Amino acid sequence: GQNIDQPTEMTATEGAIVQINCTYQTSGFNGLFWYQQHAGEAPTFLSYNVLDGLEEKGRFSSFLSRSKGYSYLLLKELQMKDSASYLCAVPMRDDYKLSFGAGTTVTVRA
Amino acid sequence: NAGVTQTPKFRILKIGQSMTLQCTQDMNHNYMYWYRQDPGMGLKLIYYSVGAGITDKGEVPNGYNVSRSTTEDFPLRLELAAPSQTSVYFCASSPGAGPYEQYFGPGTRLTVT
């Protein structure tokens, strides 16, 4: 099965940059997803990486290293609305079922 | 396009009661999922379906049942509710296997006392 680790909490200042790390162990790799979840709301898709390297999408970027079993989500120019939980997820052996990490709660302070 | 809808939003059950959580999607997705989310524990897959008439167990299926008679609907049944089933339940759908994002419903917050 999958073993996914990410930090529990991070705090940063408005306008700053925060990097959320995710390490995983999986028996077969079919990509890695990042989701954002605001308190009391449903998760929403942020990014998907299947090849090594950095994928940039506006203020958010996601990086993957398959050989190291490592990914990070980079949030730039932080805004108050970025305060949320960020979930790292990898597909299980059957690639349509996702295994989620516990999530990293990011708090943005003024 | 409403996406994925869930009812009810909130529910309090007594121990031993039963209920059905409803989930409907209007995106014609074949794949549908039920998750539960406990504080600090992430999302755990309860059941999933790859098409009408086909369902299978996820990581934590005990105490739950599902059915999938149509592409749109994927109800989750709780029989003999227990306090351990207090959680937030999310339904999700995706268009296929592989690199497809899952679309989540707004969730049902269930308390069993």
PDB file of C-alpha atoms in Angstrom:
ATOM      1  CA  GLY A   1       0.000   0.000   0.000  1.00  0.00           C
ATOM      2  CA  GLN A   2       0.885   3.653   0.144  1.00  0.00           C
ATOM      3  CA  ASN A   3       2.608   5.491   2.987  1.00  0.00           C
ATOM      4  CA  ILE A   4       2.260   9.256   2.594  1.00  0.00           C
ATOM      5  CA  ASP A   5       3.861  11.799   4.913  1.00  0.00           C
ATOM      6  CA  GLN A   6       3.384  15.548   5.005  1.00  0.00           C
ATOM      7  CA  PRO A   7       3.796  18.116   7.792  1.00  0.00           C
ATOM      8  CA  THR A   8       0.758  18.768   9.951  1.00  0.00           C
ATOM      9  CA  GLU A   9       0.857  22.558  10.060  1.00  0.00           C
ATOM     10  CA  MET A  10       2.679  25.525   8.561  1.00  0.00           C
ATOM     11  CA  THR A  11       2.325  29.246   9.164  1.00  0.00           C
ATOM     12  CA  ALA A  12       3.460  32.021   6.839  1.00  0.00           C
ATOM     13  CA  THR A  13       2.981  35.733   6.284  1.00  0.00           C
ATOM     14  CA  GLU A  14       0.870  37.296   3.554  1.00  0.00           C
ATOM     15  CA  GLY A  15       2.994  37.841   0.441  1.00  0.00           C
ATOM     16  CA  ALA A  16       5.557  35.202   1.419  1.00  0.00           C
ATOM     17  CA  ILE A  17       6.326  31.788  -0.088  1.00  0.00           C
ATOM     18  CA  VAL A  18       5.564  28.444   1.532  1.00  0.00           C
ATOM     19  CA  GLN A  19       6.729  24.982   0.455  1.00  0.00           C
ATOM     20  CA  ILE A  20       4.721  21.941   1.514  1.00  0.00           C
ATOM     21  CA  ASN A  21       6.632  18.679   1.275  1.00  0.00           C
ATOM     22  CA  CYS A  22       5.175  15.242   0.662  1.00  0.00           C
ATOM     23  CA  THR A  23       7.023  11.938   0.748  1.00  0.00           C
ATOM     24  CA  TYR A  24       5.440   8.701  -0.359  1.00  0.00           C
ATOM     25  CA  GLN A  25       6.119   5.001  -0.703  1.00  0.00           C
ATOM     26  CA  THR A  26       4.138   3.115  -3.299  1.00  0.00           C
ATOM     27  CA  SER A  27       4.316  -0.271  -5.004  1.00  0.00           C
ATOM     28  CA  GLY A  28       3.708   1.244  -8.424  1.00  0.00           C
ATOM     29  CA  PHE A  29       3.724   4.880  -9.408  1.00  0.00           C
ATOM     30  CA  ASN A  30       0.838   6.414 -11.340  1.00  0.00           C
ATOM     31  CA  GLY A  31       1.308  10.081 -10.589  1.00  0.00           C
ATOM     32  CA  LEU A  32       0.755  12.390  -7.622  1.00  0.00           C
ATOM     33  CA  PHE A  33      -2.094  14.797  -6.952  1.00  0.00           C
ATOM     34  CA  TRP A  34      -2.409  17.896  -4.796  1.00  0.00           C
ATOM     35  CA  TYR A  35      -5.799  19.058  -3.533  1.00  0.00           C
ATOM     36  CA  GLN A  36      -6.787  22.158  -1.572  1.00  0.00           C
ATOM     37  CA  GLN A  37      -9.441  21.997   1.125  1.00  0.00           C
ATOM     38  CA  HIS A  38     -10.793  25.065   2.902  1.00  0.00           C
ATOM     39  CA  ALA A  39     -12.208  24.486   6.372  1.00  0.00           C
ATOM     40  CA  GLY A  40     -15.684  22.977   6.196  1.00  0.00           C
ATOM     41  CA  GLU A  41     -15.547  22.550   2.431  1.00  0.00           C
ATOM     42  CA  ALA A  42     -14.812  19.831  -0.113  1.00  0.00           C
ATOM     43  CA  PRO A  43     -11.333  19.194  -1.544  1.00  0.00           C
ATOM     44  CA  THR A  44     -10.643  20.779  -4.935  1.00  0.00           C
ATOM     45  CA  PHE A  45      -8.014  19.718  -7.444  1.00  0.00           C
ATOM     46  CA  LEU A  46      -4.805  21.769  -7.682  1.00  0.00           C
ATOM     47  CA  SER A  47      -2.268  19.758  -9.671  1.00  0.00           C
ATOM     48  CA  TYR A  48      -1.174  16.414 -11.046  1.00  0.00           C
ATOM     49  CA  ASN A  49       2.444  15.343 -11.650  1.00  0.00           C
ATOM     50  CA  VAL A  50       3.519  12.133 -13.346  1.00  0.00           C
ATOM     51  CA  LEU A  51       6.947  13.139 -14.701  1.00  0.00           C
ATOM     52  CA  ASP A  52       9.905  14.515 -12.751  1.00  0.00           C
ATOM     53  CA  GLY A  53      10.229  18.255 -12.553  1.00  0.00           C
ATOM     54  CA  LEU A  54       8.340  21.414 -11.798  1.00  0.00           C
ATOM     55  CA  GLU A  55       4.836  22.219 -13.062  1.00  0.00           C
ATOM     56  CA  GLU A  56       3.838  25.845 -12.681  1.00  0.00           C
ATOM     57  CA  LYS A  57       0.251  27.057 -12.575  1.00  0.00           C
ATOM     58  CA  GLY A  58      -0.005  30.706 -11.636  1.00  0.00           C
ATOM     59  CA  ARG A  59       1.005  31.274  -8.007  1.00  0.00           C
ATOM     60  CA  PHE A  60       1.078  27.527  -7.332  1.00  0.00           C
ATOM     61  CA  SER A  61       3.774  25.115  -8.516  1.00  0.00           C
ATOM     62  CA  SER A  62       4.228  21.415  -7.887  1.00  0.00           C
ATOM     63  CA  PHE A  63       7.463  19.448  -8.070  1.00  0.00           C
ATOM     64  CA  LEU A  64       8.036  15.715  -8.340  1.00  0.00           C
ATOM     65  CA  SER A  65      11.069  13.452  -7.948  1.00  0.00           C
ATOM     66  CA  ARG A  66      10.058   9.851  -8.581  1.00  0.00           C
ATOM     67  CA  SER A  67      13.458   8.428  -7.639  1.00  0.00           C
ATOM     68  CA  LYS A  68      13.252  10.076  -4.203  1.00  0.00           C
ATOM     69  CA  GLY A  69       9.523   9.475  -3.656  1.00  0.00           C
ATOM     70  CA  TYR A  70       9.174  13.192  -3.014  1.00  0.00           C
ATOM     71  CA  SER A  71       6.949  16.044  -4.073  1.00  0.00           C
ATOM     72  CA  TYR A  72       6.372  19.589  -2.935  1.00  0.00           C
ATOM     73  CA  LEU A  73       3.720  22.208  -3.476  1.00  0.00           C
ATOM     74  CA  LEU A  74       5.003  25.773  -3.658  1.00  0.00           C
ATOM     75  CA  LEU A  75       2.627  28.619  -2.890  1.00  0.00           C
ATOM     76  CA  LYS A  76       3.944  32.043  -3.893  1.00  0.00           C
ATOM     77  CA  GLU A  77       2.689  35.538  -3.053  1.00  0.00           C
ATOM     78  CA  LEU A  78       0.556  34.134  -0.295  1.00  0.00           C
ATOM     79  CA  GLN A  79      -2.906  35.557   0.187  1.00  0.00           C
ATOM     80  CA  MET A  80      -5.258  35.205   3.134  1.00  0.00           C
ATOM     81  CA  LYS A  81      -7.538  33.040   1.017  1.00  0.00           C
ATOM     82  CA  ASP A  82      -4.716  30.471   0.708  1.00  0.00           C
ATOM     83  CA  SER A  83      -5.300  29.514   4.359  1.00  0.00           C
ATOM     84  CA  ALA A  84      -6.469  25.911   3.902  1.00  0.00           C
ATOM     85  CA  SER A  85      -5.439  22.290   4.185  1.00  0.00           C
ATOM     86  CA  TYR A  86      -3.347  20.892   1.327  1.00  0.00           C
ATOM     87  CA  LEU A  87      -3.659  17.181   0.619  1.00  0.00           C
ATOM     88  CA  CYS A  88      -1.103  15.058  -1.175  1.00  0.00           C
ATOM     89  CA  ALA A  89      -2.549  11.922  -2.851  1.00  0.00           C
ATOM     90  CA  VAL A  90      -1.161   9.021  -4.848  1.00  0.00           C
ATOM     91  CA  PRO A  91      -3.126   6.355  -6.736  1.00  0.00           C
ATOM     92  CA  MET A  92      -3.259   2.898  -5.215  1.00  0.00           C
ATOM     93  CA  ARG A  93      -2.204  -0.150  -7.187  1.00  0.00           C
ATOM     94  CA  ASP A  94      -5.432   0.129  -9.219  1.00  0.00           C
ATOM     95  CA  ASP A  95      -4.905   3.602 -10.533  1.00  0.00           C
ATOM     96  CA  TYR A  96      -8.336   5.059 -10.046  1.00  0.00           C
ATOM     97  CA  LYS A  97      -8.304   4.805  -6.272  1.00  0.00           C
ATOM     98  CA  LEU A  98      -6.447   7.550  -4.417  1.00  0.00           C
ATOM     99  CA  SER A  99      -4.624   7.247  -1.110  1.00  0.00           C
ATOM    100  CA  PHE A 100      -4.510  10.606   0.683  1.00  0.00           C
ATOM    101  CA  GLY A 101      -2.037  12.023   3.129  1.00  0.00           C
ATOM    102  CA  ALA A 102      -3.399  13.542   6.344  1.00  0.00           C
ATOM    103  CA  GLY A 103      -3.023  17.051   4.942  1.00  0.00           C
ATOM    104  CA  THR A 104      -0.995  20.140   5.827  1.00  0.00           C
ATOM    105  CA  THR A 105      -2.893  23.054   7.347  1.00  0.00           C
ATOM    106  CA  VAL A 106      -1.447  26.347   6.127  1.00  0.00           C
ATOM    107  CA  THR A 107      -2.294  29.491   8.056  1.00  0.00           C
ATOM    108  CA  VAL A 108      -1.553  32.819   6.380  1.00  0.00           C
ATOM    109  CA  ARG A 109      -1.083  35.734   8.770  1.00  0.00           C
ATOM    110  CA  ALA A 110      -1.346  39.418   7.896  1.00  0.00           C
TER     111      ALA A 110
ATOM    112  CA  ASN B   1     -24.146  21.847 -14.236  1.00  0.00           C
ATOM    113  CA  ALA B   2     -24.488  21.136 -10.514  1.00  0.00           C
ATOM    114  CA  GLY B   3     -21.503  18.751 -10.355  1.00  0.00           C
ATOM    115  CA  VAL B   4     -21.658  16.396  -7.365  1.00  0.00           C
ATOM    116  CA  THR B   5     -24.463  16.948  -4.888  1.00  0.00           C
ATOM    117  CA  GLN B   6     -24.937  15.292  -1.501  1.00  0.00           C
ATOM    118  CA  THR B   7     -27.817  15.183   0.944  1.00  0.00           C
ATOM    119  CA  PRO B   8     -28.243  15.736   3.804  1.00  0.00           C
ATOM    120  CA  LYS B   9     -25.628  18.316   4.824  1.00  0.00           C
ATOM    121  CA  PHE B  10     -25.891  17.449   8.503  1.00  0.00           C
ATOM    122  CA  ARG B  11     -27.419  14.553  10.432  1.00  0.00           C
ATOM    123  CA  ILE B  12     -27.473  13.316  13.996  1.00  0.00           C
ATOM    124  CA  LEU B  13     -28.184   9.616  14.476  1.00  0.00           C
ATOM    125  CA  LYS B  14     -28.726   7.557  17.574  1.00  0.00           C
ATOM    126  CA  ILE B  15     -26.678   4.395  18.042  1.00  0.00           C
ATOM    127  CA  GLY B  16     -28.281   1.521  16.158  1.00  0.00           C
ATOM    128  CA  GLN B  17     -30.224   3.674  13.708  1.00  0.00           C
ATOM    129  CA  SER B  18     -29.771   3.397   9.955  1.00  0.00           C
ATOM    130  CA  MET B  19     -29.655   5.977   7.206  1.00  0.00           C
ATOM    131  CA  THR B  20     -28.751   6.532   3.572  1.00  0.00           C
ATOM    132  CA  LEU B  21     -26.453   9.301   2.381  1.00  0.00           C
ATOM    133  CA  GLN B  22     -27.400  10.397  -1.100  1.00  0.00           C
ATOM    134  CA  CYS B  23     -24.928  11.323  -3.844  1.00  0.00           C
ATOM    135  CA  THR B  24     -25.736  12.414  -7.399  1.00  0.00           C
ATOM    136  CA  GLN B  25     -23.509  13.664 -10.208  1.00  0.00           C
ATOM    137  CA  ASP B  26     -24.580  15.187 -13.506  1.00  0.00           C
ATOM    138  CA  MET B  27     -21.253  14.974 -15.347  1.00  0.00           C
ATOM    139  CA  ASN B  28     -21.835  11.462 -16.763  1.00  0.00           C
ATOM    140  CA  HIS B  29     -18.803  10.147 -14.879  1.00  0.00           C
ATOM    141  CA  ASN B  30     -18.402   6.399 -14.670  1.00  0.00           C
ATOM    142  CA  TYR B  31     -16.223   6.404 -11.542  1.00  0.00           C
ATOM    143  CA  MET B  32     -17.680   7.317  -8.170  1.00  0.00           C
ATOM    144  CA  TYR B  33     -16.271   7.125  -4.649  1.00  0.00           C
ATOM    145  CA  TRP B  34     -17.236   7.466  -1.019  1.00  0.00           C
ATOM    146  CA  TYR B  35     -14.725   8.785   1.505  1.00  0.00           C
ATOM    147  CA  ARG B  36     -14.837   9.567   5.178  1.00  0.00           C
ATOM    148  CA  GLN B  37     -12.674  12.252   6.750  1.00  0.00           C
ATOM    149  CA  ASP B  38     -11.871  12.267  10.446  1.00  0.00           C
ATOM    150  CA  PRO B  39      -9.982  15.184  12.039  1.00  0.00           C
ATOM    151  CA  GLY B  40      -6.261  14.993  11.260  1.00  0.00           C
ATOM    152  CA  MET B  41      -6.658  11.662   9.477  1.00  0.00           C
ATOM    153  CA  GLY B  42      -7.077  12.558   5.812  1.00  0.00           C
ATOM    154  CA  LEU B  43      -9.590  10.942   3.483  1.00  0.00           C
ATOM    155  CA  LYS B  44     -10.231   7.217   3.690  1.00  0.00           C
ATOM    156  CA  LEU B  45     -11.920   5.353   0.835  1.00  0.00           C
ATOM    157  CA  ILE B  46     -15.042   3.451   1.916  1.00  0.00           C
ATOM    158  CA  TYR B  47     -16.454   2.124  -1.372  1.00  0.00           C
ATOM    159  CA  TYR B  48     -16.071   2.887  -5.029  1.00  0.00           C
ATOM    160  CA  SER B  49     -17.782   2.123  -8.329  1.00  0.00           C
ATOM    161  CA  VAL B  50     -16.446   1.994 -11.881  1.00  0.00           C
ATOM    162  CA  GLY B  51     -19.871   2.008 -13.504  1.00  0.00           C
ATOM    163  CA  ALA B  52     -23.546   1.246 -13.016  1.00  0.00           C
ATOM    164  CA  GLY B  53     -23.975  -2.163 -11.408  1.00  0.00           C
ATOM    165  CA  ILE B  54     -20.329  -2.435 -10.312  1.00  0.00           C
ATOM    166  CA  THR B  55     -19.141  -1.638  -6.795  1.00  0.00           C
ATOM    167  CA  ASP B  56     -16.187  -2.681  -4.651  1.00  0.00           C
ATOM    168  CA  LYS B  57     -14.771  -2.156  -1.192  1.00  0.00           C
ATOM    169  CA  GLY B  58     -12.185   0.446  -0.330  1.00  0.00           C
ATOM    170  CA  GLU B  59      -9.983   0.711   2.760  1.00  0.00           C
ATOM    171  CA  VAL B  60     -12.702   1.023   5.427  1.00  0.00           C
ATOM    172  CA  PRO B  61     -15.940  -0.656   4.220  1.00  0.00           C
ATOM    173  CA  ASN B  62     -17.143  -2.247   7.480  1.00  0.00           C
ATOM    174  CA  GLY B  63     -20.520  -0.957   8.597  1.00  0.00           C
ATOM    175  CA  TYR B  64     -21.422   0.462   5.168  1.00  0.00           C
ATOM    176  CA  ASN B  65     -23.091  -0.674   1.961  1.00  0.00           C
ATOM    177  CA  VAL B  66     -23.501   0.897  -1.460  1.00  0.00           C
ATOM    178  CA  SER B  67     -25.426   0.386  -4.662  1.00  0.00           C
ATOM    179  CA  ARG B  68     -25.072   1.838  -8.155  1.00  0.00           C
ATOM    180  CA  SER B  69     -28.191   1.298 -10.207  1.00  0.00           C
ATOM    181  CA  THR B  70     -27.626   4.346 -12.439  1.00  0.00           C
ATOM    182  CA  THR B  71     -24.608   6.320 -13.650  1.00  0.00           C
ATOM    183  CA  GLU B  72     -25.805   9.391 -11.724  1.00  0.00           C
ATOM    184  CA  ASP B  73     -26.522   8.007  -8.250  1.00  0.00           C
ATOM    185  CA  PHE B  74     -24.293   6.327  -5.685  1.00  0.00           C
ATOM    186  CA  PRO B  75     -25.997   6.132  -2.269  1.00  0.00           C
ATOM    187  CA  LEU B  76     -24.144   5.038   0.870  1.00  0.00           C
ATOM    188  CA  ARG B  77     -26.075   3.050   3.470  1.00  0.00           C
ATOM    189  CA  LEU B  78     -25.168   2.953   7.153  1.00  0.00           C
ATOM    190  CA  GLU B  79     -26.695   0.052   9.047  1.00  0.00           C
ATOM    191  CA  LEU B  80     -26.699  -0.011  12.854  1.00  0.00           C
ATOM    192  CA  ALA B  81     -24.867   3.283  13.308  1.00  0.00           C
ATOM    193  CA  ALA B  82     -22.003   3.368  15.823  1.00  0.00           C
ATOM    194  CA  PRO B  83     -20.142   6.325  17.406  1.00  0.00           C
ATOM    195  CA  SER B  84     -17.059   5.321  15.369  1.00  0.00           C
ATOM    196  CA  GLN B  85     -18.993   6.359  12.249  1.00  0.00           C
ATOM    197  CA  THR B  86     -19.110   9.971  13.377  1.00  0.00           C
ATOM    198  CA  SER B  87     -17.279  11.705  10.546  1.00  0.00           C
ATOM    199  CA  VAL B  88     -17.596  13.891   7.483  1.00  0.00           C
ATOM    200  CA  TYR B  89     -18.535  11.901   4.392  1.00  0.00           C
ATOM    201  CA  PHE B  90     -17.568  13.002   0.895  1.00  0.00           C
ATOM    202  CA  CYS B  91     -18.779  11.601  -2.374  1.00  0.00           C
ATOM    203  CA  ALA B  92     -16.611  12.119  -5.473  1.00  0.00           C
ATOM    204  CA  SER B  93     -16.640  11.270  -9.156  1.00  0.00           C
ATOM    205  CA  SER B  94     -14.135  11.167 -11.998  1.00  0.00           C
ATOM    206  CA  PRO B  95     -14.446  10.627 -15.751  1.00  0.00           C
ATOM    207  CA  GLY B  96     -12.068   7.676 -15.848  1.00  0.00           C
ATOM    208  CA  ALA B  97      -9.115   5.829 -14.386  1.00  0.00           C
ATOM    209  CA  GLY B  98      -5.641   7.354 -14.307  1.00  0.00           C
ATOM    210  CA  PRO B  99      -4.713  11.044 -14.425  1.00  0.00           C
ATOM    211  CA  TYR B 100      -8.188  12.422 -13.872  1.00  0.00           C
ATOM    212  CA  GLU B 101      -9.087  14.748 -11.057  1.00  0.00           C
ATOM    213  CA  GLN B 102     -11.827  13.719  -8.714  1.00  0.00           C
ATOM    214  CA  TYR B 103     -14.734  16.112  -8.231  1.00  0.00           C
ATOM    215  CA  PHE B 104     -16.033  16.190  -4.677  1.00  0.00           C
ATOM    216  CA  GLY B 105     -19.475  16.894  -3.296  1.00  0.00           C
ATOM    217  CA  PRO B 106     -19.919  19.345  -0.395  1.00  0.00           C
ATOM    218  CA  GLY B 107     -19.980  16.591   2.234  1.00  0.00           C
ATOM    219  CA  THR B 108     -22.322  15.263   4.919  1.00  0.00           C
ATOM    220  CA  ARG B 109     -21.419  15.847   8.550  1.00  0.00           C
ATOM    221  CA  LEU B 110     -22.708  12.885  10.555  1.00  0.00           C
ATOM    222  CA  THR B 111     -22.768  12.560  14.330  1.00  0.00           C
ATOM    223  CA  VAL B 112     -23.725   9.293  16.025  1.00  0.00           C
ATOM    224  CA  THR B 113     -24.579   9.563  19.721  1.00  0.00           C
TER     225      THR B 113
END
